[in-house]
Structures are given as C-alpha cells and as structure tokens.
C-alpha cells in the first residue's frame, strides 16, 4: 500500500523484569512499581544482593542491543537512523553510561559475571529459577510461562525502569510475526478469511493459547481468560500494563542488524573482562556500525 508493506500482527510481546516476591520480602525490599527509576533499580538490586547474598539481577535490563536501544529511546533517540545506514545517536556517552552501569554492578557481585551469563541459554537455566538471583530483567513476556514452570513458584512481572527525566517511554509492544496477503492473489477473499480466523476467532486462539504472543484483539483476550492458566492471565495483564507504559515501536531493523548485534555482544564481553573500556567499545561500535550499515 503506497509502496509500503503491511501485515496483521499475530501476537504481542514486551520486554520486562521478572522478580521473586518471596525473596523481596525476605530482604525487606519493597516491590517495584511501574514508575520506578534507574536509580531505584540500582538501589534495589544492591540491597537484594547485600541482604540475601545472591545476585540482585542477572544483568542490567536486556543488557545488549535491546537494552541499549531501550536506554536511547527514553531520551527520545534510537539505535538506528531512519535511513538504516547509521546510528541515530551522536553522543557516545550514552553508550558508555549504559554499559558502565552493568560493569560497575557486576564488579561488585550484584549482577552475574559474564562467564556465568554465557552458560545460560534457556529459561530453565535462569538463575532466578534456582534462587541464585532475585530478578531477571532479560525476559520477554512470552517466556514467563516456561520460566515460572521451571521455577515451580509464582513470579511477578514489571515494566523496565524509567529515566527520571525521560522524553518518552523506552518500552514498546513487539509483534511476534505477521500475516500479509499479496495483491497478486486470485484468492484474496479466502486469504483475508484465513487471516481473520487467526485474529478474531476464539476457536483458533483456543488452539494457539497465546503461543505466538498475546492476541491483538481485545475481545479475543477477554474471551480466552476463562481458559487460561493463572500465569497466562498474568501475562495478559502484563501486556495491558506494558501498553500503558510504551511508545511507538521503532522502525524495522536494517540489514546488518544481526551482524552488528554480534559485534555488540563481543564488545560487551570484552568490557566485562576488562579487555577494553566502555569508551573504547563505544568508538569501536560506531566504527563497525558505519562499516556494516553503509553497505
């Protein structure tokens, strides 16, 4: 349509912080509210660590590409420019500040060390499952069912911390996948019915059970509630909360995003192992971004 590709979203997910309310109570720490700030976050994870002698959090929220983009979005900026051929922020100090927070908390033992982080590849291995951390801020909403099942106890969900002077919400609702109908089909009516079945039919969604994210249609979300497990109901409630604390999603990632993401992962590891400084990493990241995205 008007030279743009559109699709109907099959489900919604959002970044979040997951925490163990029992461990918070043991530490005498007040549970976070939707308006908690980065300053409150650092105080909370430090207190949890000191009181319980476990990690306060797995890492800073989303730690890598998603975390950096979230941090930038709160300041009215973004990771990539509109053309997708370069970074959208000019001040590398923002990069430095975000990763310094992770490094400083990790050096104090408040967050998990990098060698331990690299060993964990699925929800069942998460430190919050074994009560080795009181929080995990690297989770997406569609992972909570598996995470809570592995933990075998009730966990709670909260939006990520806010900047006290933020320009906009850093959080956004992320589509899981899309349905599109080509303009060249001679079966347009049938194709639209097929998409509509997934979007607006309760029978279809009773089968899917939010496997691909929370349904986008509010009447379907309400219709599913009697059939949902408790953790799924809370996941639905979290998406409603996240929607109130979100801004418009960023444009689709440009070509080269995955390659640049790998670059940032390596730089992040090097920072945590004291191979390079955050300032050096920021410069190297910008250099690589210019090389990768310009091609």
XYZ file of C-alpha atoms in Angstrom:
295
model
C 0.000 0.000 0.000
C 1.608 3.257 -1.162
C 4.887 1.376 -1.673
C 4.883 0.100 1.923
C 4.496 -3.484 3.140
C 1.853 -4.025 5.820
C 0.846 -7.056 7.827
C -1.562 -8.111 10.563
C 0.255 -8.919 13.798
C -0.380 -12.392 15.231
C 0.621 -11.617 18.822
C 2.171 -9.067 21.186
C 5.203 -9.429 23.434
C 7.140 -6.941 25.553
C 10.388 -6.750 27.483
C 10.023 -6.997 31.249
C 11.661 -7.526 34.604
C 10.708 -10.728 36.412
C 11.204 -10.913 40.169
C 10.622 -13.287 43.074
C 8.267 -11.617 45.592
C 9.278 -14.037 48.362
C 12.944 -13.054 48.045
C 11.998 -9.376 48.048
C 10.056 -9.953 51.286
C 12.972 -11.833 52.857
C 15.277 -8.926 52.044
C 12.752 -6.368 53.285
C 12.748 -4.701 49.874
C 9.604 -3.024 48.543
C 8.413 -4.462 45.246
C 8.930 -2.160 42.232
C 6.153 -0.005 40.813
C 5.602 0.841 37.130
C 7.249 4.218 37.695
C 10.486 3.008 39.284
C 13.636 4.732 38.050
C 17.142 3.589 37.147
C 18.339 4.971 40.494
C 15.726 2.904 42.335
C 16.668 -0.135 40.259
C 20.353 0.061 41.234
C 19.438 0.543 44.902
C 17.065 -2.424 44.818
C 19.494 -4.880 43.215
C 22.293 -3.786 45.556
C 20.101 -4.227 48.642
C 18.892 -7.635 47.460
C 22.499 -8.723 46.959
C 23.649 -7.444 50.344
C 20.697 -8.864 52.284
C 20.435 -12.270 50.603
C 23.995 -12.874 49.382
C 22.718 -13.726 45.905
C 22.697 -11.765 42.638
C 20.225 -8.902 42.673
C 19.622 -9.324 38.936
C 21.027 -11.416 36.118
C 22.306 -8.326 34.282
C 21.115 -4.796 33.648
C 17.784 -4.860 31.787
C 18.175 -6.567 28.406
C 21.940 -5.784 28.605
C 22.829 -5.840 24.877
C 21.197 -4.363 21.767
C 17.664 -4.293 23.186
C 18.866 -2.717 26.422
C 20.904 -0.027 24.696
C 18.016 0.800 22.365
C 15.623 0.982 25.335
C 18.001 3.364 27.111
C 18.257 5.546 23.999
C 14.507 5.572 23.340
C 13.875 7.006 26.810
C 15.911 10.003 25.700
C 13.926 10.480 22.505
C 16.640 8.826 20.415
C 17.009 5.451 18.744
C 19.642 2.920 17.800
C 19.435 3.334 14.005
C 18.632 6.362 11.863
C 15.579 6.419 9.598
C 17.605 5.506 6.516
C 19.063 2.487 8.313
C 22.575 3.371 7.178
C 23.988 4.560 10.505
C 23.431 5.049 14.222
C 20.746 7.504 15.303
C 22.541 8.898 18.352
C 25.588 11.157 18.222
C 26.719 11.209 21.844
C 28.738 8.084 22.664
C 28.489 8.956 26.348
C 25.012 7.372 26.322
C 26.578 4.065 25.238
C 29.244 4.484 27.923
C 26.738 5.284 30.690
C 24.556 2.277 29.931
C 27.357 -0.269 29.910
C 29.210 1.339 32.828
C 26.139 0.660 34.943
C 26.345 -3.027 34.048
C 30.110 -3.188 34.601
C 30.073 -1.457 37.987
C 27.236 -3.590 39.349
C 28.876 -6.741 38.023
C 32.248 -5.924 39.599
C 30.501 -5.557 42.958
C 28.979 -9.026 42.555
C 25.474 -7.558 42.378
C 24.929 -8.869 38.836
C 26.046 -12.221 37.426
C 29.549 -12.329 35.890
C 29.910 -12.683 32.125
C 31.310 -16.227 32.247
C 28.165 -17.345 34.100
C 25.864 -15.423 31.749
C 27.302 -17.168 28.692
C 26.479 -20.595 30.149
C 22.732 -19.906 30.231
C 20.765 -20.485 27.048
C 17.173 -21.307 28.081
C 14.613 -20.287 30.736
C 15.175 -23.458 32.776
C 18.793 -22.435 33.413
C 17.972 -18.900 34.533
C 19.436 -18.007 37.938
C 16.062 -16.820 39.242
C 14.778 -20.393 38.810
C 17.304 -21.716 41.344
C 17.010 -18.612 43.574
C 20.563 -17.553 42.758
C 19.190 -14.190 41.657
C 16.136 -12.308 42.878
C 15.348 -10.789 39.489
C 15.840 -11.335 35.786
C 15.428 -8.299 33.541
C 16.351 -10.052 30.298
C 12.975 -11.746 29.839
C 10.286 -11.214 27.205
C 6.658 -11.676 28.189
C 6.149 -14.843 26.131
C 8.876 -16.569 28.191
C 7.163 -16.233 31.566
C 5.148 -19.471 31.271
C 8.268 -21.597 30.749
C 10.205 -19.625 33.361
C 7.577 -19.964 36.069
C 7.067 -23.632 35.226
C 10.791 -24.244 35.700
C 10.828 -22.252 38.954
C 7.723 -24.067 40.239
C 6.601 -20.971 42.132
C 4.861 -17.681 41.417
C 6.995 -14.939 39.921
C 5.918 -11.370 39.239
C 6.347 -9.136 36.196
C 7.142 -5.437 35.957
C 7.976 -2.932 33.230
C 11.634 -1.907 32.960
C 12.997 1.084 34.913
C 12.379 4.614 33.682
C 14.704 7.556 33.364
C 13.649 10.260 35.812
C 13.898 12.867 33.030
C 12.804 10.683 30.143
C 11.424 12.231 26.974
C 9.326 9.214 26.049
C 8.678 5.647 27.159
C 11.508 3.323 26.182
C 9.254 0.274 26.226
C 7.226 -0.860 23.206
C 4.929 -3.702 22.198
C 6.706 -6.046 19.826
C 4.861 -8.042 17.145
C 5.700 -11.740 17.052
C 5.005 -12.328 13.342
C 2.803 -11.004 10.555
C 0.226 -12.160 8.030
C 0.154 -10.361 4.678
C -1.979 -11.006 1.580
C -0.330 -10.361 -1.767
C -2.074 -8.032 -4.189
C -1.468 -10.586 -6.952
C -3.588 -13.377 -5.467
C -6.790 -14.510 -7.143
C -7.969 -15.849 -3.762
C -7.971 -12.581 -1.825
C -11.286 -13.220 -0.065
C -10.201 -16.653 1.176
C -6.819 -15.309 2.267
C -8.433 -12.496 4.253
C -10.778 -15.004 5.921
C -7.739 -17.089 6.869
C -6.022 -14.089 8.492
C -9.252 -13.039 10.165
C -9.644 -16.555 11.619
C -6.326 -16.216 13.466
C -7.038 -12.647 14.526
C -10.709 -12.654 15.532
C -11.855 -16.243 16.007
C -11.929 -17.587 19.570
C -11.676 -21.204 18.366
C -8.355 -20.502 16.626
C -6.992 -18.742 19.667
C -8.118 -21.545 21.967
C -5.779 -23.726 19.918
C -2.901 -21.244 19.838
C -3.260 -20.266 23.527
C -1.062 -17.195 23.045
C 1.845 -19.367 21.889
C 2.829 -16.595 19.481
C 2.188 -13.752 21.900
C -0.870 -12.125 23.436
C -3.658 -11.731 20.812
C -4.006 -8.223 19.416
C -7.841 -8.194 19.535
C -9.147 -7.162 22.964
C -12.314 -9.262 22.612
C -10.177 -12.342 21.998
C -8.035 -11.599 25.054
C -11.180 -11.364 27.167
C -12.713 -14.458 25.576
C -9.624 -16.532 26.322
C -9.374 -15.635 30.012
C -11.634 -18.457 31.298
C -9.382 -20.983 29.567
C -6.033 -19.581 30.659
C -3.773 -20.795 33.430
C -3.012 -18.281 36.171
C 0.421 -17.411 34.778
C -1.069 -16.799 31.326
C -3.696 -14.462 32.791
C -0.943 -12.511 34.474
C 0.975 -12.402 31.192
C -2.111 -10.885 29.545
C -2.382 -8.387 32.400
C 1.278 -7.503 31.959
C 0.767 -6.698 28.272
C -2.065 -4.358 29.274
C 0.299 -2.708 31.767
C 3.125 -2.535 29.248
C 0.808 -0.890 26.712
C 0.209 1.954 29.185
C 3.964 2.439 29.578
C 5.022 2.132 25.943
C 5.642 4.397 22.997
C 5.548 3.690 19.282
C 7.809 0.850 18.204
C 10.977 1.752 16.306
C 11.142 1.109 12.532
C 12.216 -2.392 11.445
C 15.899 -3.110 11.965
C 18.094 -2.503 8.907
C 20.115 -5.121 7.085
C 23.250 -5.743 9.064
C 21.422 -5.599 12.408
C 22.245 -9.195 13.323
C 25.891 -8.748 12.409
C 26.069 -5.556 14.436
C 24.332 -7.316 17.316
C 27.077 -9.950 17.316
C 29.627 -7.138 17.380
C 27.977 -5.576 20.425
C 27.853 -8.940 22.221
C 31.607 -9.367 21.735
C 32.314 -5.800 22.841
C 30.121 -6.304 25.905
C 32.096 -9.407 26.860
C 35.376 -7.559 26.344
C 34.193 -4.722 28.581
C 33.203 -7.086 31.377
C 36.522 -8.949 31.090
C 38.422 -5.605 31.227
C 39.879 -6.055 27.758
C 38.581 -2.655 26.628
C 36.934 0.332 28.314
C 33.329 1.400 27.640
C 34.719 4.479 25.877
C 36.816 2.312 23.550
C 33.867 -0.028 22.977
C 31.616 2.913 22.066
C 34.092 4.075 19.433
C 34.559 0.577 18.037
C 30.804 0.000 17.917
C 30.286 3.235 15.977
C 33.110 2.339 13.589
C 31.647 -1.119 12.929
C 28.143 0.321 12.561
C 29.338 2.726 9.886
C 31.099 -0.101 8.041
C 28.253 -2.614 8.252
C 25.243 -0.352 7.763
C 26.720 1.700 4.929
C 26.962 -1.465 2.862
